[in-house]
Tab-separated table of C-alpha atoms in Angstrom:
chain	number	residue	atom	x	y	z
A	810	MET	CA	21.138	12.561	-29.827
A	811	TYR	CA	20.422	15.947	-28.327
A	812	SER	CA	21.496	19.515	-28.767
A	813	VAL	CA	21.139	22.214	-26.191
A	814	ALA	CA	18.253	24.607	-26.783
A	815	TRP	CA	18.801	27.809	-24.838
A	816	ARG	CA	15.201	28.604	-24.244
A	817	VAL	CA	12.682	27.794	-21.583
A	818	GLY	CA	10.535	25.195	-23.257
A	819	GLY	CA	8.678	22.043	-22.422
A	820	GLY	CA	8.311	23.107	-18.805
A	821	VAL	CA	12.045	22.886	-18.204
A	822	SER	CA	12.493	26.119	-16.286
A	823	LEU	CA	12.199	26.077	-12.517
A	824	GLY	CA	9.588	28.270	-10.920
A	825	LEU	CA	7.621	28.424	-14.155
A	826	ALA	CA	5.519	31.574	-14.344
A	827	VAL	CA	2.169	31.272	-16.078
A	828	ALA	CA	-0.553	33.717	-16.915
A	829	CYS	CA	-3.773	33.498	-14.959
A	830	SER	CA	-7.067	34.491	-16.489
A	831	GLY	CA	-10.306	35.165	-14.715
A	832	ASN	CA	-13.878	34.702	-15.890
A	833	THR	CA	-14.755	36.847	-18.871
A	834	GLY	CA	-18.524	36.740	-18.579
A	835	PRO	CA	-20.638	39.873	-18.198
A	836	GLU	CA	-20.773	39.509	-14.412
A	837	ASN	CA	-16.980	39.477	-14.037
A	838	LYS	CA	-15.161	41.487	-16.659
A	839	THR	CA	-12.148	42.031	-14.390
A	840	ALA	CA	-9.817	39.067	-13.941
A	841	ALA	CA	-10.115	37.616	-10.455
A	842	PRO	CA	-6.877	37.566	-8.442
A	843	PRO	CA	-5.313	34.107	-8.228
A	844	PRO	CA	-5.133	32.260	-4.905
A	845	THR	CA	-1.824	32.704	-3.100
A	846	GLY	CA	-0.356	31.397	0.134
A	847	HIS	CA	0.387	28.107	1.859
A	848	TYR	CA	-2.386	25.528	1.427
A	849	GLU	CA	-2.180	22.258	3.303
A	850	GLY	CA	-4.222	19.162	3.998
A	851	PRO	CA	-4.339	15.394	3.554
A	852	ILE	CA	-5.132	13.073	0.707
A	853	THR	CA	-6.374	9.582	1.557
A	854	TYR	CA	-6.397	6.400	-0.502
A	855	GLN	CA	-7.344	2.917	0.725
A	856	GLY	CA	-7.123	4.045	4.336
A	857	SER	CA	-3.669	5.611	4.040
A	858	GLU	CA	-3.223	9.359	4.575
A	859	LEU	CA	-0.522	11.566	3.093
A	860	ARG	CA	-0.190	15.268	3.856
A	861	VAL	CA	0.307	17.679	0.965
A	862	ALA	CA	1.334	21.337	0.940
A	863	LEU	CA	0.765	23.612	-2.038
A	864	GLU	CA	2.700	26.880	-2.154
A	865	LEU	CA	1.238	29.522	-4.475
A	866	ARG	CA	3.092	32.774	-5.123
A	867	GLU	CA	2.081	35.634	-7.432
A	868	ILE	CA	5.501	36.675	-8.714
A	869	ARG	CA	4.023	39.493	-10.801
A	870	PRO	CA	0.446	40.601	-11.508
A	871	GLY	CA	-1.459	37.686	-13.003
A	872	GLN	CA	1.463	35.217	-12.889
A	873	LEU	CA	1.585	32.302	-10.474
A	874	GLN	CA	4.519	30.259	-9.249
A	875	ALA	CA	3.608	26.960	-7.592
A	876	GLU	CA	5.287	24.242	-5.590
A	877	VAL	CA	3.937	20.917	-4.351
A	878	ARG	CA	5.467	19.518	-1.166
A	879	PHE	CA	4.992	16.299	0.771
A	880	PRO	CA	6.090	16.940	4.382
A	881	GLN	CA	6.415	13.188	5.023
A	882	LEU	CA	8.304	12.611	1.746
A	883	PRO	CA	10.297	15.812	1.114
A	884	GLU	CA	12.370	14.260	-1.688
A	885	LEU	CA	9.256	13.957	-3.871
A	886	GLY	CA	8.399	17.680	-3.820
A	887	PHE	CA	8.483	19.591	-7.112
A	888	GLU	CA	7.711	22.833	-8.918
A	889	PRO	CA	5.125	21.988	-11.602
A	890	ALA	CA	5.694	22.503	-15.301
A	891	ARG	CA	2.124	23.730	-15.850
A	892	VAL	CA	0.001	26.022	-13.694
A	893	SER	CA	-3.207	27.715	-14.791
A	894	TYR	CA	-5.933	29.617	-12.985
A	895	GLN	CA	-9.288	30.689	-14.354
A	896	ALA	CA	-11.473	31.693	-11.443
A	897	PRO	CA	-12.377	29.674	-9.547
A	898	GLN	CA	-10.487	26.727	-11.114
A	899	LEU	CA	-6.818	25.964	-10.471
A	900	ARG	CA	-4.868	23.354	-12.441
A	901	VAL	CA	-1.344	22.164	-11.638
A	902	ALA	CA	0.632	19.501	-13.537
A	903	GLN	CA	4.057	18.059	-12.806
A	904	GLN	CA	4.803	17.192	-16.437
A	905	ALA	CA	4.945	19.688	-19.295
A	906	THR	CA	2.907	17.414	-21.562
A	907	GLY	CA	0.735	14.340	-21.231
A	908	SER	CA	-1.250	13.031	-18.308
A	909	GLY	CA	1.450	11.249	-16.274
A	910	GLY	CA	2.988	12.267	-12.985
A	911	ILE	CA	1.089	14.296	-10.402
A	912	GLN	CA	-1.767	16.639	-11.297
A	913	VAL	CA	-4.009	18.818	-9.153
A	914	GLN	CA	-7.412	20.157	-10.191
A	915	ALA	CA	-9.119	22.349	-7.618
A	916	VAL	CA	-11.806	24.970	-7.098
A	917	GLN	CA	-11.150	27.912	-4.806
A	918	GLU	CA	-13.780	28.345	-2.097
A	919	GLY	CA	-12.696	31.258	0.070
A	920	ASP	CA	-9.641	30.108	2.034
A	921	PHE	CA	-10.041	26.522	0.844
A	922	LEU	CA	-9.105	24.527	-2.236
A	923	ARG	CA	-11.374	21.577	-2.999
A	924	GLY	CA	-10.533	19.105	-5.738
A	925	VAL	CA	-8.777	15.959	-6.942
A	926	LEU	CA	-5.107	14.981	-6.922
A	927	SER	CA	-4.117	12.456	-9.600
A	928	TRP	CA	-0.905	10.461	-9.162
A	929	ASP	CA	-0.499	8.490	-12.369
A	930	SER	CA	-3.630	6.269	-12.334
A	931	LEU	CA	-4.521	6.964	-8.677
A	932	GLN	CA	-7.031	9.682	-7.748
A	933	ALA	CA	-7.773	11.154	-4.322
A	934	ASP	CA	-10.242	13.869	-3.311
A	935	PHE	CA	-9.049	16.624	-0.993
A	936	VAL	CA	-9.930	19.818	0.842
A	937	TRP	CA	-6.897	21.972	1.656
A	938	ALA	CA	-6.998	25.043	3.889
A	939	ARG	CA	-4.944	28.203	3.542
A	940	ARG	CA	-2.467	28.434	6.433
A	941	GLY	CA	-0.811	31.793	5.887
A	942	GLU	CA	1.721	33.009	3.360
A	943	ALA	CA	3.639	30.703	1.037
A	944	ALA	CA	6.810	29.244	2.535
A	945	PRO	CA	10.181	30.600	1.318
A	946	ARG	CA	11.729	28.630	-1.527
A	947	GLY	CA	14.957	27.998	0.397
A	948	PHE	CA	17.247	29.138	-2.407
A	949	ARG	CA	17.794	32.174	-4.593
A	950	GLU	CA	17.653	32.333	-8.370
A	951	GLN	CA	19.727	34.343	-10.832
A	952	ALA	CA	20.021	34.491	-14.607
A	953	LEU	CA	23.175	33.209	-16.270
A	954	PRO	CA	24.928	36.012	-18.218
A	955	GLY	CA	24.566	35.460	-21.946
A	956	TYR	CA	21.873	32.822	-21.378
A	957	GLN	CA	19.045	34.811	-19.839
A	958	GLN	CA	16.568	31.918	-20.018
A	959	LEU	CA	18.783	29.762	-17.807
A	960	ARG	CA	18.437	30.106	-14.048
A	961	LEU	CA	21.159	29.278	-11.565
A	962	LEU	CA	19.765	28.135	-8.216
A	963	LEU	CA	22.035	29.116	-5.342
A	964	PRO	CA	21.592	27.815	-1.788
A	965	ASP	CA	20.262	30.412	0.614
A	966	ASP	CA	23.168	30.060	3.038
A	967	THR	CA	26.310	31.917	4.100
A	968	LEU	CA	28.872	29.956	2.068
A	969	ALA	CA	30.824	31.993	-0.460
A	970	ARG	CA	31.221	29.175	-3.010
A	971	HIS	CA	29.293	26.002	-3.726
A	972	VAL	CA	29.692	22.682	-5.472
A	973	THR	CA	27.636	23.167	-8.650
A	974	LEU	CA	25.762	20.733	-10.886
A	975	ALA	CA	24.608	21.429	-14.461
A	976	LEU	CA	21.662	19.130	-15.214
A	977	VAL	CA	21.313	18.337	-18.925
A	978	ALA	CA	17.610	17.641	-19.502
A	979	SER	CA	15.716	16.343	-22.503
A	980	PRO	CA	11.965	17.056	-22.665
A	981	ALA	CA	11.364	13.603	-21.186
A	982	THR	CA	13.658	14.241	-18.203
A	983	ALA	CA	12.899	17.928	-17.632
A	984	ALA	CA	10.672	17.323	-14.604
A	985	ALA	CA	13.283	15.048	-12.998
A	986	ALA	CA	16.053	17.586	-13.604
A	987	GLY	CA	14.002	20.407	-12.120
A	988	GLN	CA	13.088	18.327	-9.080
A	989	ARG	CA	16.735	17.490	-8.424
A	990	ALA	CA	17.934	21.049	-8.955
A	991	MET	CA	15.436	22.372	-6.424
A	992	TYR	CA	16.263	19.675	-3.869
A	993	LEU	CA	20.019	20.124	-4.230
A	994	ALA	CA	19.810	23.920	-3.938
A	995	ARG	CA	18.025	23.460	-0.610
A	996	HIS	CA	20.826	21.190	0.578
A	997	GLY	CA	23.880	23.285	-0.216
A	998	ILE	CA	24.507	22.379	-3.883
A	999	ALA	CA	24.086	25.035	-6.596
A	1000	ALA	CA	22.224	23.772	-9.667
A	1001	LEU	CA	21.373	24.805	-13.223
A	1002	VAL	CA	18.993	23.019	-15.630
A	1003	LEU	CA	20.110	22.968	-19.281
A	1004	PRO	CA	17.252	22.118	-21.701
A	1005	ALA	CA	18.133	19.794	-24.581
A	1006	SER	CA	16.247	18.964	-27.787
A	1007	ALA	CA	16.696	16.265	-30.427
A	1008	THR	CA	18.140	18.293	-33.312
A	1009	LEU	CA	21.936	17.956	-33.492
A	1010	PRO	CA	24.529	15.228	-32.876
A	1011	ASP	CA	26.003	14.767	-29.423
A	1012	SER	CA	29.265	16.364	-30.555
A	1013	ALA	CA	27.559	19.684	-31.336
A	1014	GLY	CA	25.562	19.509	-28.128
A	1015	GLY	CA	28.762	18.840	-26.205
A	1016	VAL	CA	30.303	22.045	-27.567
A	1017	ALA	CA	27.272	24.019	-26.385
A	1018	LEU	CA	27.442	22.406	-22.948
A	1019	ALA	CA	31.108	23.265	-22.553
A	1020	ALA	CA	30.386	26.899	-23.462
A	1021	VAL	CA	27.774	27.142	-20.716
A	1022	LEU	CA	30.041	25.385	-18.234
A	1023	ALA	CA	32.711	28.025	-18.871
A	1024	VAL	CA	30.261	30.815	-17.995
A	1025	LEU	CA	28.894	28.904	-15.022
A	1026	ARG	CA	32.343	28.535	-13.463
A	1027	GLN	CA	32.757	32.329	-13.439
A	1028	GLN	CA	29.626	33.048	-11.396
A	1029	ALA	CA	29.731	34.380	-7.862
A	1030	GLY	CA	28.707	31.650	-5.462
A	1031	VAL	CA	30.089	28.872	-7.691
A	1032	ASP	CA	33.273	27.007	-6.780
A	1033	SER	CA	34.970	26.935	-10.191
A	1034	SER	CA	36.965	23.837	-9.219
A	1035	LYS	CA	33.835	21.838	-8.321
A	1036	VAL	CA	31.443	21.991	-11.284
A	1037	GLY	CA	30.013	18.902	-12.970
A	1038	TYR	CA	27.286	17.475	-15.210
A	1039	TRP	CA	24.177	15.349	-14.658
A	1040	GLY	CA	22.543	13.364	-17.436
A	1041	ARG	CA	19.768	10.796	-17.645
A	1042	GLY	CA	18.933	8.324	-20.378
A	1043	ARG	CA	19.892	9.589	-23.816
A	1044	THR	CA	21.467	12.829	-22.563
A	1045	THR	CA	24.219	10.803	-20.867
A	1046	SER	CA	25.917	10.433	-24.265
A	1047	MET	CA	25.908	14.223	-24.704
A	1048	VAL	CA	27.538	14.583	-21.296
A	1049	ALA	CA	30.200	12.093	-22.391
A	1050	ALA	CA	30.814	14.143	-25.552
A	1051	ALA	CA	31.208	17.332	-23.493
A	1052	ALA	CA	33.609	15.763	-20.988
A	1053	SER	CA	36.618	15.859	-23.316
A	1054	LEU	CA	36.137	19.553	-24.129
A	1055	SER	CA	37.463	22.536	-22.223
A	1056	PRO	CA	36.526	23.303	-19.538
A	1057	ARG	CA	36.256	19.737	-18.349
A	1058	PRO	CA	33.808	18.721	-15.624
A	1059	GLU	CA	35.219	17.827	-12.230
A	1060	PHE	CA	32.628	15.082	-11.753
A	1061	VAL	CA	29.622	13.540	-13.503
A	1062	LEU	CA	26.338	11.928	-12.427
A	1063	LEU	CA	24.684	9.485	-14.830
A	1064	GLU	CA	21.235	7.925	-14.507
A	1065	GLY	CA	20.008	5.064	-16.666
A	1066	ALA	CA	22.988	5.207	-19.029
A	1067	ALA	CA	22.535	2.669	-21.833
A	1068	ALA	CA	25.567	0.382	-22.033
A	1069	ASP	CA	23.869	-2.784	-23.262
A	1070	THR	CA	26.619	-3.394	-25.823
A	1071	ARG	CA	30.378	-2.969	-25.793
A	1072	ASP	CA	30.145	-0.088	-28.291
A	1073	GLU	CA	27.602	1.755	-26.141
A	1074	ALA	CA	29.738	1.293	-23.045
A	1075	GLN	CA	32.821	2.563	-24.857
A	1076	LEU	CA	31.266	6.055	-25.044
A	1077	TYR	CA	31.798	6.410	-21.294
A	1078	SER	CA	35.436	5.336	-21.208
A	1079	VAL	CA	36.296	9.026	-21.678
A	1080	PHE	CA	35.628	9.550	-17.970
A	1081	ASN	CA	38.164	6.879	-17.048
A	1082	ARG	CA	40.737	8.278	-19.455
A	1083	LEU	CA	40.334	11.810	-18.064
A	1084	ARG	CA	40.080	10.603	-14.451
A	1085	VAL	CA	36.655	12.167	-13.941
A	1086	PRO	CA	34.816	10.530	-11.014
A	1087	VAL	CA	31.337	9.272	-11.892
A	1088	LEU	CA	28.295	8.330	-9.845
A	1089	ALA	CA	26.108	6.144	-12.072
A	1090	CYS	CA	22.714	4.927	-10.861
A	1091	TYR	CA	20.146	2.522	-12.271
A	1092	GLY	CA	16.645	1.789	-11.038
A	1093	ALA	CA	16.177	-1.980	-10.907
A	1094	LEU	CA	12.681	-1.606	-12.436
A	1095	ASP	CA	13.942	0.407	-15.424
A	1096	THR	CA	12.865	-1.341	-18.646
A	1097	THR	CA	14.436	1.180	-21.044
A	1098	VAL	CA	17.874	-0.424	-20.599
A	1099	GLN	CA	19.224	-3.845	-19.679
A	1100	VAL	CA	20.009	-2.778	-16.140
A	1101	ARG	CA	22.398	-5.478	-14.973
A	1102	GLU	CA	24.209	-5.789	-18.289
A	1103	SER	CA	24.545	-2.005	-18.634
A	1104	ALA	CA	25.799	-1.666	-15.062
A	1105	ARG	CA	28.381	-4.413	-15.603
A	1106	ARG	CA	29.703	-2.956	-18.852
A	1107	LEU	CA	29.670	0.593	-17.482
A	1108	ARG	CA	31.775	-0.443	-14.470
A	1109	THR	CA	34.394	-1.808	-16.842
A	1110	ALA	CA	34.342	1.311	-19.047
A	1111	LEU	CA	34.614	3.691	-16.091
A	1112	GLY	CA	37.369	1.756	-14.379
A	1113	TYR	CA	37.558	1.118	-10.681
A	1114	ARG	CA	39.194	4.349	-9.645
A	1115	ARG	CA	38.511	6.116	-6.376
A	1116	GLY	CA	35.295	8.141	-6.307
A	1117	THR	CA	33.571	6.273	-9.140
A	1118	GLN	CA	30.504	4.209	-8.248
A	1119	VAL	CA	27.930	2.235	-10.238
A	1120	ARG	CA	24.803	1.444	-8.241
A	1121	ILE	CA	21.587	-0.493	-8.893
A	1122	LEU	CA	18.812	0.619	-6.554
A	1123	PRO	CA	16.394	-2.240	-5.797
A	1124	GLN	CA	12.647	-1.896	-6.384
A	1125	ALA	CA	13.196	1.532	-7.982
A	1126	THR	CA	11.696	2.977	-11.160
A	1127	PRO	CA	13.810	4.983	-13.651
A	1128	ASP	CA	12.843	8.059	-11.579
A	1129	PHE	CA	14.206	6.351	-8.441
A	1130	VAL	CA	10.843	5.975	-6.775
A	1131	GLN	CA	9.525	2.805	-5.186
A	1132	PRO	CA	5.998	2.456	-6.635
A	1133	GLY	CA	2.921	2.598	-4.455
A	1134	ARG	CA	1.294	-0.704	-3.561
A	1135	THR	CA	-1.421	-2.274	-1.453
A	1136	ARG	CA	0.048	-3.747	1.726
A	1137	PRO	CA	-1.033	-7.145	3.136
A	1138	ASP	CA	-3.285	-5.326	5.638
A	1139	GLY	CA	-5.205	-3.778	2.732
A	1140	GLN	CA	-3.900	-0.233	3.269
A	1141	TRP	CA	-2.169	1.715	0.548
A	1142	GLN	CA	1.583	2.301	0.686
A	1143	TRP	CA	2.274	5.637	-1.010
A	1144	PRO	CA	5.197	5.836	-3.465
A	1145	GLN	CA	8.489	6.278	-1.633
A	1146	PRO	CA	11.882	7.712	-2.610
A	1147	ALA	CA	14.255	4.888	-3.548
A	1148	ALA	CA	16.184	3.926	-0.424
A	1149	GLY	CA	19.621	5.538	-0.422
A	1150	TYR	CA	19.199	7.518	-3.635
A	1151	TRP	CA	18.888	11.108	-2.382
A	1152	ALA	CA	21.150	10.763	0.651
A	1153	GLY	CA	23.721	8.902	-1.432
A	1154	MET	CA	23.743	11.584	-4.123
A	1155	LEU	CA	24.177	14.389	-1.582
A	1156	GLU	CA	26.965	12.585	0.251
A	1157	TRP	CA	28.815	11.862	-2.995
A	1158	LEU	CA	28.528	15.471	-4.207
A	1159	ARG	CA	29.719	16.871	-0.886
A	1160	GLN	CA	32.858	14.756	-1.158
A	1161	ARG	CA	33.894	16.309	-4.464
């Protein structure tokens, strides 16, 4: 069970700003300026090359904002939860805690960054060159009135109002929520990440979610008739609790919702009763739930009304990534976005 914690914690906020400190030895008492700009170059593993771009922006003196992009795999780009710079060393980590996900450790050498990229257990050396200024983010960011720690990401386009998604994120799903919010904002969907912590029952968390949804619907750039929730894993039950409160969501996205038993599945029948369309997705490789049993029970609980879908994505992890592997020719196949996940989500949201 989760309650909403209206603070930026656990690396939940997008565009996380972090302090940068320089060397403090007698030869360099003044903090060195952090590296900024667009750095790009390849990483290679078992004969397979993947290009990486690192955007570094100094948003205020001594504070860096970073973004990792994969030009060949744009869906896997992210803004890291942790960034630190102590001249000449730069460290970037996708996750707020632990050693999983993607991490970059580099040394600045003039206009170059030299170091190691770790992707879970894989490690690849690199040399990336600075290629000008950092690329634009592709969306604009504004604080939510009354919740100054929360940031609404609005597409950088000419539309007056946008379909909007509030992503309810536990510490374990914060990186995934941030990645999706950034991607959606670049593709015409406004997004807001709502941090959640394990302190109160779902009912209390649902009340807090509904309060934020009411404020969100009033924002310029948001289509008040097209605002919904996203939840993954354990936060899906909080989303279900919030659905029956006013204002109600117009749609809901669920990922990895546990419905292994009839009682668990019954939590989600509220969406059927209120006629809220749901897109529910499971990664076939997810071991945290009984995927096929949960999908079957969830379909029954949600009903078979128009707009509601329950999908199992083959060969996909809970994060909807197809794991890297060694191909028969001995070359490495880099992790790939789960086929149909990102395009399917965008298409479904645009139909709301």
